[in-house]
CSV table of C-alpha atoms in Angstrom, one decimal:
chain,number,residue,atom,x,y,z
S,1433,MET,CA,48.7,29.3,9.2
S,1434,THR,CA,45.2,30.1,10.3
S,1435,SER,CA,42.4,28.1,8.8
S,1436,LEU,CA,39.4,29.1,7.1
S,1437,TYR,CA,37.3,27.9,10.4
S,1438,ASP,CA,39.7,30.1,12.7
S,1439,GLU,CA,39.0,33.0,10.5
S,1440,VAL,CA,35.0,32.7,10.6
S,1441,GLN,CA,34.9,31.5,14.4
S,1442,THR,CA,37.5,34.0,15.8
S,1443,PRO,CA,35.3,36.7,17.7
S,1444,THR,CA,35.3,39.7,15.7
S,1445,ASP,CA,33.5,43.0,17.4
S,1446,GLY,CA,30.2,43.4,16.0
S,1447,VAL,CA,29.9,40.1,14.3
S,1448,PRO,CA,26.8,38.1,16.2
S,1449,THR,CA,27.0,34.3,16.7
S,1450,ARG,CA,24.3,31.7,17.7
S,1451,ARG,CA,24.1,29.3,20.4
S,1452,VAL,CA,23.3,26.0,18.8
S,1453,THR,CA,22.6,22.5,20.5
S,1454,MET,CA,22.8,19.5,18.3
S,1455,THR,CA,23.4,15.3,19.2
S,1456,VAL,CA,26.3,14.7,17.5
S,1457,ASN,CA,27.2,10.9,17.5
S,1458,GLY,CA,24.6,10.5,20.5
S,1459,GLU,CA,26.6,13.2,22.4
S,1460,LYS,CA,24.8,16.7,23.2
S,1461,ARG,CA,27.1,19.5,22.0
S,1462,THR,CA,26.1,23.3,22.5
S,1463,VAL,CA,28.6,25.5,20.6
S,1464,ASP,CA,28.5,29.2,19.4
S,1465,VAL,CA,28.9,29.4,15.5
S,1466,GLU,CA,28.8,32.6,13.2
S,1467,PRO,CA,25.8,31.9,11.0
S,1468,ARG,CA,27.9,31.4,7.9
S,1469,LEU,CA,30.0,28.4,9.2
S,1470,LEU,CA,29.1,25.2,7.2
S,1471,LEU,CA,28.3,22.1,8.8
S,1472,ALA,CA,31.4,20.2,7.5
S,1473,HIS,CA,33.8,22.7,9.0
S,1474,LEU,CA,31.9,22.9,12.3
S,1475,LEU,CA,32.5,18.9,12.7
S,1476,ARG,CA,36.1,18.9,11.2
S,1477,GLN,CA,37.6,21.7,12.8
S,1478,GLY,CA,35.5,23.0,15.9
S,1479,MET,CA,34.8,19.2,16.8
S,1480,GLN,CA,37.9,17.5,15.7
S,1481,LEU,CA,35.8,14.6,13.8
S,1482,THR,CA,38.0,15.1,10.9
S,1483,GLY,CA,36.7,11.8,9.6
S,1484,THR,CA,34.2,13.9,7.3
S,1485,HIS,CA,35.9,14.8,4.5
S,1486,VAL,CA,35.6,17.9,2.1
S,1487,GLY,CA,36.4,17.0,-1.5
S,1488,CYS,CA,34.7,19.4,-4.2
S,1489,ASP,CA,33.3,22.0,-1.8
S,1490,THR,CA,30.7,22.5,-4.6
S,1491,THR,CA,27.8,19.9,-3.7
S,1492,SER,CA,28.9,17.4,-6.3
S,1493,CYS,CA,31.1,14.6,-4.8
S,1494,GLY,CA,29.4,13.6,-1.5
S,1495,ALA,CA,32.7,13.0,0.5
S,1496,CYS,CA,31.2,15.6,3.3
S,1497,THR,CA,28.2,13.0,3.8
S,1498,VAL,CA,26.8,13.1,7.1
S,1499,LEU,CA,23.7,11.7,8.5
S,1500,PHE,CA,21.3,14.2,9.6
S,1501,ASP,CA,18.2,13.0,11.3
S,1502,GLY,CA,19.1,9.6,10.1
S,1503,ARG,CA,19.2,10.8,6.4
S,1504,PRO,CA,22.4,11.3,4.2
S,1505,VAL,CA,23.2,15.0,3.6
S,1506,LYS,CA,26.3,17.1,2.2
S,1507,SER,CA,27.7,18.9,5.2
S,1508,CYS,CA,29.6,21.5,2.9
S,1509,THR,CA,25.9,22.4,1.8
S,1510,MET,CA,24.0,23.0,5.1
S,1511,LEU,CA,24.8,25.9,7.5
S,1512,ALA,CA,26.1,24.5,11.1
S,1513,VAL,CA,23.4,26.6,12.4
S,1514,GLN,CA,20.7,24.7,10.9
S,1515,ALA,CA,21.8,21.5,12.7
S,1516,ASP,CA,20.4,23.1,16.1
S,1517,GLY,CA,18.0,20.7,17.5
S,1518,HIS,CA,19.0,17.8,14.9
S,1519,ASP,CA,21.0,14.7,15.2
S,1520,VAL,CA,24.3,14.3,13.1
S,1521,GLU,CA,26.0,11.0,12.8
S,1522,THR,CA,29.2,11.0,11.3
S,1523,VAL,CA,31.9,8.5,10.5
S,1524,GLU,CA,33.1,8.2,14.1
S,1525,GLY,CA,29.9,7.6,15.2
S,1526,MET,CA,29.8,4.1,13.1
S,1527,SER,CA,31.8,1.8,15.3
S,1528,SER,CA,31.7,1.1,18.9
S,1529,ALA,CA,35.2,1.0,20.5
S,1530,SER,CA,35.6,-2.5,20.3
S,1531,GLU,CA,33.2,-3.2,17.1
S,1532,LEU,CA,33.0,-2.1,13.5
S,1533,HIS,CA,29.8,-1.5,11.8
S,1534,PRO,CA,28.7,-4.2,9.3
S,1535,VAL,CA,28.9,-1.6,6.9
S,1536,GLN,CA,32.6,-0.8,7.9
S,1537,GLU,CA,33.4,-4.5,8.2
S,1538,GLY,CA,32.1,-5.1,4.4
S,1539,PHE,CA,34.1,-2.4,3.0
S,1540,LYS,CA,37.2,-3.8,4.7
S,1541,GLN,CA,36.3,-7.8,3.9
S,1542,GLU,CA,35.3,-6.7,0.1
S,1543,HIS,CA,38.2,-4.2,-0.2
S,1544,GLY,CA,35.6,-1.2,-0.8
S,1545,LEU,CA,38.6,1.6,-0.6
S,1546,GLN,CA,41.8,2.3,-2.0
S,1547,CYS,CA,42.6,5.8,-1.2
S,1548,GLY,CA,39.7,6.0,1.4
S,1549,TYR,CA,38.8,9.6,0.9
S,1550,CYS,CA,35.1,8.9,-0.3
S,1551,THR,CA,34.8,6.0,2.2
S,1552,PRO,CA,33.2,7.8,5.0
S,1553,GLY,CA,30.5,9.3,2.8
S,1554,MET,CA,30.0,6.0,1.1
S,1555,MET,CA,29.6,4.3,4.4
S,1556,LEU,CA,27.0,6.6,5.8
S,1557,THR,CA,25.0,6.7,2.8
S,1558,SER,CA,25.1,3.0,2.7
S,1559,LYS,CA,24.0,2.7,6.1
S,1560,ALA,CA,21.1,4.9,5.5
S,1561,LEU,CA,20.4,2.6,2.7
S,1562,LEU,CA,20.3,-0.5,4.9
S,1563,GLU,CA,18.3,1.1,7.0
S,1564,ARG,CA,15.4,1.6,4.9
S,1565,ASN,CA,16.0,-1.1,2.6
S,1566,PRO,CA,17.7,-4.3,4.4
S,1567,ASP,CA,17.7,-6.4,1.3
S,1568,PRO,CA,18.9,-4.1,-1.7
S,1569,SER,CA,19.6,-5.4,-4.9
S,1570,GLU,CA,23.0,-4.3,-6.8
S,1571,ASP,CA,21.1,-1.9,-8.8
S,1572,ASP,CA,19.3,-0.2,-5.4
S,1573,ILE,CA,22.8,0.1,-4.2
S,1574,ARG,CA,24.3,1.7,-7.3
S,1575,TRP,CA,21.2,4.0,-7.2
S,1576,ALA,CA,21.7,4.9,-3.7
S,1577,LEU,CA,25.3,5.6,-4.1
S,1578,SER,CA,25.0,7.7,-7.2
S,1579,GLY,CA,25.9,11.0,-5.5
S,1580,ASN,CA,28.8,9.7,-4.0
S,1581,LEU,CA,31.7,9.7,-6.3
S,1582,CYS,CA,35.0,7.2,-6.1
S,1583,ARG,CA,38.0,8.0,-8.2
S,1584,CYS,CA,39.7,4.7,-7.3
S,1585,THR,CA,37.7,1.6,-7.0
S,1586,GLY,CA,35.4,1.7,-10.0
S,1587,TYR,CA,32.7,1.1,-7.7
S,1588,GLN,CA,32.8,-3.2,-8.3
S,1589,ASN,CA,34.1,-3.4,-4.7
S,1590,ILE,CA,32.1,-0.7,-3.1
S,1591,VAL,CA,28.5,-2.3,-4.1
S,1592,LYS,CA,30.0,-5.7,-3.0
S,1593,SER,CA,30.9,-4.5,0.3
S,1594,VAL,CA,27.3,-3.1,0.7
S,1595,LEU,CA,26.0,-6.6,-0.1
S,1596,TRP,CA,28.3,-7.9,2.4
S,1597,ALA,CA,27.2,-5.8,5.0
S,1598,ALA,CA,23.4,-6.2,4.2
S,1599,GLU,CA,24.1,-10.0,4.3
S,1600,LYS,CA,25.7,-9.7,7.8
S,1601,MET,CA,23.1,-7.4,9.5
S,1602,ARG,CA,20.2,-9.7,8.0
S,1603,ALA,CA,22.0,-12.7,9.6
S,1604,GLU,CA,22.6,-10.8,12.8
S,1605,ARG,CA,18.9,-10.3,12.8
S,1606,GLY,CA,18.3,-14.1,12.2
S,1607,GLU,CA,16.4,-13.1,9.1
S,1608,ASP,CA,18.5,-15.7,7.0
S,1609,ALA,CA,18.7,-18.4,9.3
O,395,MET,CA,34.6,28.3,0.4
O,396,TYR,CA,32.7,30.8,2.8
O,397,PRO,CA,29.7,32.8,2.1
O,398,ASN,CA,29.9,36.4,2.8
O,399,ARG,CA,28.7,37.4,6.1
O,400,PHE,CA,24.8,37.5,6.6
O,401,ASP,CA,22.4,38.1,9.4
O,402,TYR,CA,20.6,34.9,10.0
O,403,GLU,CA,17.0,34.8,10.9
O,404,SER,CA,15.0,31.4,11.5
O,405,PRO,CA,11.2,32.6,11.6
O,406,THR,CA,8.7,29.9,13.1
O,407,THR,CA,5.7,31.3,11.1
O,408,VAL,CA,5.1,32.2,7.5
O,409,GLU,CA,3.7,35.6,8.6
O,410,GLU,CA,7.0,36.1,10.5
O,411,ALA,CA,9.3,35.0,7.7
O,412,ILE,CA,7.2,37.6,5.3
O,413,ALA,CA,7.7,40.7,7.8
O,414,ILE,CA,11.3,39.8,7.9
O,415,LEU,CA,11.9,40.3,4.0
O,416,ASP,CA,9.6,42.9,3.9
O,417,ARG,CA,11.8,45.0,6.4
O,418,SER,CA,15.0,43.7,4.3
O,419,GLY,CA,13.9,46.0,1.4
O,420,GLY,CA,15.0,43.4,-1.1
O,421,GLU,CA,18.3,42.5,0.8
O,422,ALA,CA,17.2,39.1,2.2
O,423,LYS,CA,17.1,35.6,0.4
O,424,VAL,CA,14.7,32.8,1.6
O,425,LEU,CA,16.6,29.4,2.3
O,426,SER,CA,14.8,26.3,2.1
O,427,GLY,CA,16.4,23.1,1.1
O,428,GLY,CA,19.7,25.3,0.0
O,429,GLN,CA,21.1,22.7,-2.3
O,430,SER,CA,21.6,25.7,-5.0
O,431,LEU,CA,21.6,28.6,-2.7
O,432,ILE,CA,24.2,27.5,-0.2
O,433,PRO,CA,26.8,26.6,-3.1
O,434,MET,CA,25.8,30.1,-4.7
O,435,LEU,CA,26.5,31.8,-1.5
O,436,LYS,CA,30.0,29.9,-1.2
O,437,LEU,CA,31.1,30.8,-4.5
O,438,ARG,CA,29.9,34.3,-3.7
O,439,PHE,CA,27.2,34.4,-6.6
O,440,ALA,CA,24.7,35.6,-4.3
O,441,ALA,CA,25.6,37.8,-1.2
O,442,PRO,CA,22.3,38.7,0.4
O,443,ALA,CA,22.3,40.9,4.1
O,444,THR,CA,19.9,38.4,5.5
O,445,ILE,CA,19.1,34.7,5.1
O,446,VAL,CA,15.6,33.7,6.0
O,447,ASP,CA,15.8,30.2,7.2
O,448,ILE,CA,12.3,28.5,6.9
O,449,ASN,CA,12.9,25.2,8.0
O,450,ASN,CA,11.9,25.7,11.3
O,451,ILE,CA,8.2,26.9,10.0
O,452,PRO,CA,6.1,23.8,10.9
O,453,GLY,CA,3.4,22.7,8.2
O,454,LEU,CA,5.0,23.2,4.9
O,455,ASP,CA,6.3,19.9,4.0
O,456,TYR,CA,3.2,18.6,2.8
O,457,HIS,CA,2.1,17.3,-0.5
O,458,HIS,CA,-1.5,16.0,-1.2
O,459,VAL,CA,-4.1,15.9,-3.9
O,460,ASP,CA,-7.4,18.0,-3.1
O,461,ASP,CA,-10.9,17.0,-3.9
O,462,GLU,CA,-10.6,18.4,-7.6
O,463,GLY,CA,-7.3,16.4,-8.3
O,464,ASN,CA,-4.8,19.3,-8.0
O,465,LEU,CA,-1.6,18.4,-6.2
O,466,HIS,CA,-0.3,20.9,-3.7
O,467,ILE,CA,3.3,21.0,-2.6
O,468,GLY,CA,4.5,22.6,0.3
O,469,ALA,CA,7.5,25.0,0.7
O,470,LEU,CA,9.3,22.2,2.6
O,471,CYS,CA,8.6,19.3,0.7
O,472,ARG,CA,11.6,17.8,-0.3
O,473,HIS,CA,12.5,15.9,-3.5
O,474,VAL,CA,12.8,12.8,-1.6
O,475,ASP,CA,9.1,13.0,-0.3
O,476,LEU,CA,7.8,13.0,-4.1
O,477,GLU,CA,10.3,10.2,-5.0
O,478,GLU,CA,9.0,8.1,-2.3
O,479,SER,CA,5.4,8.8,-2.6
O,480,THR,CA,3.3,6.0,-3.4
O,481,THR,CA,0.3,7.9,-5.2
O,482,LEU,CA,2.1,10.5,-7.5
O,483,ALA,CA,2.7,8.1,-10.2
O,484,ASP,CA,-1.2,7.5,-10.4
O,485,THR,CA,-2.3,10.9,-10.5
O,486,HIS,CA,1.0,13.0,-11.6
O,487,PRO,CA,2.9,10.4,-13.7
O,488,THR,CA,5.4,13.5,-15.2
O,489,LEU,CA,6.1,14.5,-11.8
O,490,ALA,CA,6.8,10.9,-10.4
O,491,ALA,CA,9.2,10.2,-13.3
O,492,ALA,CA,11.2,13.4,-12.7
O,493,ALA,CA,11.2,13.1,-9.0
O,494,GLU,CA,14.1,10.4,-9.1
O,495,LEU,CA,16.1,12.1,-12.1
O,496,VAL,CA,16.5,15.4,-10.0
O,497,ALA,CA,20.0,16.1,-8.9
O,498,ASP,CA,21.7,13.0,-7.0
O,499,PRO,CA,20.1,11.1,-4.2
O,500,ILE,CA,22.0,12.9,-1.3
O,501,VAL,CA,20.9,16.5,-2.5
O,502,ARG,CA,17.1,15.1,-2.8
O,503,THR,CA,17.0,14.3,0.9
O,504,ARG,CA,17.4,18.1,1.4
O,505,GLY,CA,16.5,20.0,-1.6
O,506,THR,CA,12.7,21.3,-2.0
O,507,PHE,CA,10.5,21.2,-5.0
O,508,VAL,CA,9.3,24.9,-4.4
O,509,GLY,CA,12.9,26.1,-3.8
O,510,SER,CA,14.1,24.6,-7.2
O,511,VAL,CA,11.2,26.2,-9.0
O,512,CYS,CA,12.0,29.4,-6.9
O,513,HIS,CA,15.9,29.2,-7.9
O,514,ALA,CA,14.6,29.5,-11.7
O,515,ASP,CA,17.4,27.7,-13.4
O,516,PRO,CA,17.0,27.1,-17.1
O,517,GLN,CA,18.1,23.8,-16.5
O,518,GLY,CA,15.6,23.2,-13.4
O,519,ASP,CA,13.7,19.6,-13.9
O,520,TRP,CA,10.7,20.6,-11.7
O,521,ALA,CA,10.3,24.1,-13.8
O,522,ALA,CA,9.9,22.0,-17.0
O,523,THR,CA,7.0,19.8,-15.4
O,524,MET,CA,5.4,22.4,-14.0
O,525,LEU,CA,5.1,24.2,-17.4
O,526,ALA,CA,4.0,21.2,-19.3
O,527,GLN,CA,1.1,20.6,-16.7
O,528,GLY,CA,-0.1,24.3,-16.2
O,529,GLY,CA,1.3,24.5,-12.8
O,530,TYR,CA,1.5,27.9,-10.6
O,531,VAL,CA,2.9,29.1,-7.7
O,532,VAL,CA,1.0,30.7,-4.7
O,533,ALA,CA,3.1,33.4,-3.4
O,534,GLN,CA,2.4,35.0,-0.1
O,535,GLY,CA,3.1,38.7,0.9
O,536,PRO,CA,2.0,41.4,3.3
O,537,ASN,CA,-1.2,41.9,1.6
O,538,GLY,CA,-1.9,38.0,1.1
O,539,ARG,CA,-1.5,35.5,-1.5
O,540,ARG,CA,-1.5,35.5,-5.1
O,541,ARG,CA,-1.4,32.9,-7.9
O,542,ILE,CA,1.6,33.2,-10.3
O,543,ASP,CA,1.0,31.1,-13.4
O,544,MET,CA,4.4,29.0,-14.1
O,545,GLY,CA,4.6,30.9,-17.6
O,546,ASP,CA,4.8,34.1,-16.0
O,547,PHE,CA,6.8,33.2,-12.8
O,548,VAL,CA,10.4,32.8,-14.3
O,549,LEU,CA,11.3,36.2,-15.6
O,550,GLY,CA,14.9,35.2,-17.0
O,551,PRO,CA,17.8,32.9,-15.7
O,552,PHE,CA,17.4,32.9,-11.8
O,553,VAL,CA,14.8,35.8,-11.7
O,554,THR,CA,11.5,35.4,-10.8
O,555,ALA,CA,8.2,37.4,-10.7
O,556,LEU,CA,8.2,37.1,-6.6
O,557,ALA,CA,8.1,40.4,-5.1
O,558,TYR,CA,11.1,41.4,-2.5
O,559,ASN,CA,8.4,41.0,0.5
O,560,GLU,CA,6.7,37.7,-1.1
O,561,MET,CA,7.5,34.1,-0.4
O,562,ALA,CA,6.3,31.1,-2.5
O,563,VAL,CA,4.5,29.1,0.3
O,564,GLU,CA,3.5,26.2,-2.4
O,565,ALA,CA,3.2,25.0,-5.9
O,566,VAL,CA,-0.1,23.8,-7.4
O,567,ILE,CA,-0.2,21.3,-9.8
O,568,PRO,CA,-3.8,20.6,-11.8
O,569,GLY,CA,-4.6,17.2,-12.2
O,570,ALA,CA,-6.1,15.5,-15.4
O,571,SER,CA,-9.8,15.1,-16.0
O,572,GLY,CA,-9.7,11.9,-17.6
O,573,THR,CA,-6.7,9.7,-17.5
O,574,PRO,CA,-3.3,11.2,-16.7
O,575,ARG,CA,-0.3,10.1,-18.6
O,576,GLY,CA,3.0,11.4,-19.3
O,577,SER,CA,6.8,11.2,-18.5
O,578,TYR,CA,10.0,12.8,-17.9
O,579,LEU,CA,13.4,11.9,-19.8
O,580,LYS,CA,16.6,13.6,-19.1
O,581,LEU,CA,20.0,13.3,-20.7
O,582,GLU,CA,23.0,13.8,-18.2
O,583,ARG,CA,26.6,12.9,-18.3
O,584,ARG,CA,26.6,11.8,-14.8
O,585,VAL,CA,24.1,11.7,-12.1
O,586,GLY,CA,24.0,15.2,-10.6
O,587,ASP,CA,25.2,16.9,-13.7
O,588,PHE,CA,23.0,19.7,-15.3
O,589,ALA,CA,20.7,18.1,-18.2
O,590,THR,CA,22.1,18.1,-21.6
O,591,ALA,CA,18.8,18.0,-22.5
O,592,SER,CA,15.5,17.0,-21.1
O,593,VAL,CA,11.9,16.7,-21.9
O,594,ALA,CA,8.6,16.5,-19.9
O,595,VAL,CA,5.6,15.4,-21.6
O,596,SER,CA,1.9,15.3,-19.7
O,597,LEU,CA,-1.4,13.9,-21.4
O,598,ASP,CA,-4.8,13.8,-20.2
O,599,MET,CA,-6.6,11.3,-22.2
O,600,ASP,CA,-10.2,10.5,-22.8
O,601,GLY,CA,-10.0,6.6,-23.3
O,602,ASP,CA,-7.4,6.6,-26.2
O,603,VAL,CA,-7.9,10.0,-27.6
O,604,ILE,CA,-6.1,12.9,-26.3
O,605,ARG,CA,-7.8,15.7,-24.4
O,606,LYS,CA,-5.1,17.8,-23.4
O,607,ALA,CA,-1.2,17.6,-24.1
O,608,GLY,CA,1.4,19.7,-22.4
O,609,CYS,CA,5.3,19.7,-23.0
O,610,ALA,CA,8.5,21.4,-21.6
O,611,LEU,CA,11.9,21.2,-22.3
O,612,ALA,CA,15.1,22.2,-20.0
O,613,GLY,CA,18.9,22.4,-20.9
O,614,VAL,CA,18.0,23.3,-24.6
O,615,GLY,CA,17.8,27.1,-24.2
O,616,GLY,CA,18.4,30.2,-22.3
O,617,ARG,CA,15.0,29.5,-20.2
O,618,THR,CA,12.8,26.3,-19.6
O,619,ILE,CA,11.2,25.8,-23.2
O,620,ASP,CA,7.3,26.3,-23.5
O,621,ALA,CA,6.7,23.5,-26.2
O,622,ASN,CA,2.8,23.4,-25.0
O,623,ASP,CA,1.5,24.9,-28.2
O,624,ALA,CA,4.0,22.6,-30.5
O,625,ILE,CA,2.5,19.3,-28.7
O,626,SER,CA,-1.1,20.6,-28.8
O,627,CYS,CA,-1.0,19.0,-32.5
O,628,LEU,CA,-1.9,15.7,-30.6
O,629,VAL,CA,-5.1,17.1,-29.1
O,630,GLY,CA,-8.0,15.0,-30.5
O,631,LYS,CA,-6.1,12.4,-31.9
O,632,THR,CA,-4.9,9.0,-30.5
O,633,LEU,CA,-1.0,8.0,-30.4
O,634,THR,CA,0.0,6.6,-33.8
O,635,GLU,CA,3.0,6.2,-35.6
O,636,ASP,CA,2.3,9.4,-37.6
O,637,SER,CA,1.0,11.5,-34.6
O,638,ILE,CA,3.8,10.8,-32.7
O,639,ASP,CA,6.4,11.8,-35.3
O,640,GLN,CA,4.4,14.7,-35.9
O,641,ALA,CA,4.3,16.0,-32.6
O,642,SER,CA,8.2,14.9,-31.8
O,643,ASP,CA,8.9,17.0,-34.8
O,644,ALA,CA,7.1,19.8,-33.4
O,645,VAL,CA,8.9,19.7,-30.1
O,646,ALA,CA,12.1,19.5,-31.6
O,647,ALA,CA,11.3,22.9,-33.8
O,648,VAL,CA,11.0,24.9,-31.0
O,649,ALA,CA,14.1,23.8,-29.1
O,650,GLU,CA,16.6,26.6,-28.7
O,651,PRO,CA,20.0,24.4,-28.1
O,652,ARG,CA,23.4,25.9,-28.0
O,653,THR,CA,26.4,24.1,-28.9
O,654,ASP,CA,28.5,23.8,-25.8
O,655,HIS,CA,30.7,21.0,-24.0
O,656,ARG,CA,27.9,18.7,-23.6
O,657,GLY,CA,27.3,18.5,-27.0
O,658,SER,CA,26.3,20.6,-30.4
O,659,ASP,CA,22.9,22.2,-31.0
O,660,ALA,CA,21.7,19.9,-33.6
O,661,TYR,CA,22.6,16.8,-31.0
O,662,LYS,CA,20.5,18.3,-28.4
O,663,ARG,CA,17.8,19.2,-30.9
O,664,HIS,CA,17.9,15.0,-31.8
O,665,ILE,CA,17.7,14.3,-28.2
O,666,VAL,CA,14.7,16.5,-27.7
O,667,GLN,CA,13.1,14.7,-30.8
O,668,THR,CA,13.9,11.3,-29.6
O,669,PHE,CA,12.6,11.7,-26.2
O,670,VAL,CA,9.3,12.8,-27.2
O,671,LYS,CA,9.1,10.3,-29.7
O,672,ARG,CA,10.0,7.6,-26.8
O,673,ILE,CA,7.8,9.0,-24.3
O,674,LEU,CA,4.7,8.9,-26.6
O,675,THR,CA,5.5,5.6,-27.9
O,676,ASN,CA,6.0,3.8,-24.5
O,677,LEU,CA,2.5,5.6,-23.3
O,678,ALA,CA,0.9,4.2,-26.5
O,679,ARG,CA,2.1,0.7,-25.7
O,680,THR,CA,0.9,1.1,-22.1
O,681,GLU,CA,-2.4,2.1,-23.6
O,682,GLN,CA,-2.6,-1.1,-26.0
O,683,LYS,CA,-1.9,-3.1,-23.0
O,684,ALA,CA,-4.5,-1.7,-21.2
O,685,ALA,CA,-6.7,-1.9,-23.9
């Protein structure tokens, strides 16, 4: 079975591609893409970074959220060519080989996921929130995550997970000492 | 879902972008934040031959207030820039109230004010705030710039007065000559949904007397509803229970809601009336506290 990605990326005579260079999870990547290729599909099929999930495909659910120059964007609603010269972070870039990011740890500790489909988007939006606001209230968190839909958890444990991560990150910086 | 094939252009100056639009003969579309255009391309409601991505043009991401109090919003000013603005609430409170209600937080990091206005969705939040405050769009084409008042800018759903070789380079929203007061309320089923009904109210106050009043509605008609005449009954008055009742009834009367899955026409009209009343009552309370 050929995927949409194959269909779009298989060179056809006369279809121009563009060479773009972007930083993905800290690594410089240069790729040739057809302009209509979506960023979500470049990440998933072109770079095998399948942690970025495509949910609604209509800019509603936030499952495909990645960090674009540090701010959350819906990667199903951006062209891959638009990432030229920019910095993209996916869920694969959150942890190191030996250590989870505090947000990931929080989701584990507080059971912030059930099926896991929305989780990468939830965690990246949360990470961006905590970088701008290290001590968010429950309302701040609910507000920041209002563009990410979850159909399992009822959000309660997701909010707890982010609060857990915020506390851990503050403790690591010695702020709660 | 995939867009149709298109030629992709990423100019680095406005002049270059206009030259591409001019050459395309009407088959090109400007891409700014893309939060409406890309979904439309994917659904193939739109299939332009050329996409002119303006995101690489430097110097368009500004918003600032000039010496006369007019707010200028550049073509690449994102919703989040307005949401995080520390001065907007003082000079343009209606816009500040709307900024955090546009779409959802993730869409707001990418989508632009001017792009949203040019998308001309009858349910768009920004178009209503523009209309309530006498805002206008500055369009630039091969022969220079012209000003298009918001009332003349939208010709119909998703259709604007921009010529094929013109680009909207900025939006301008006049400031108040007295004290600016106003707000924006929106009823949505969930964050990011289209508005069931929303109301923009903008007042220019001289002490506790209303010098100018503006109002526009979204979600309750096939276009953004201009309720400026309806709310003009407030001019020269103070905010009292009577004047507020009169204004909210007058505004509700000009709504053109239709029954759909979001509610009946009577329900939506009731929401409009309630929102006008709520906004004005809250403003009256603020005035009382300040006095």
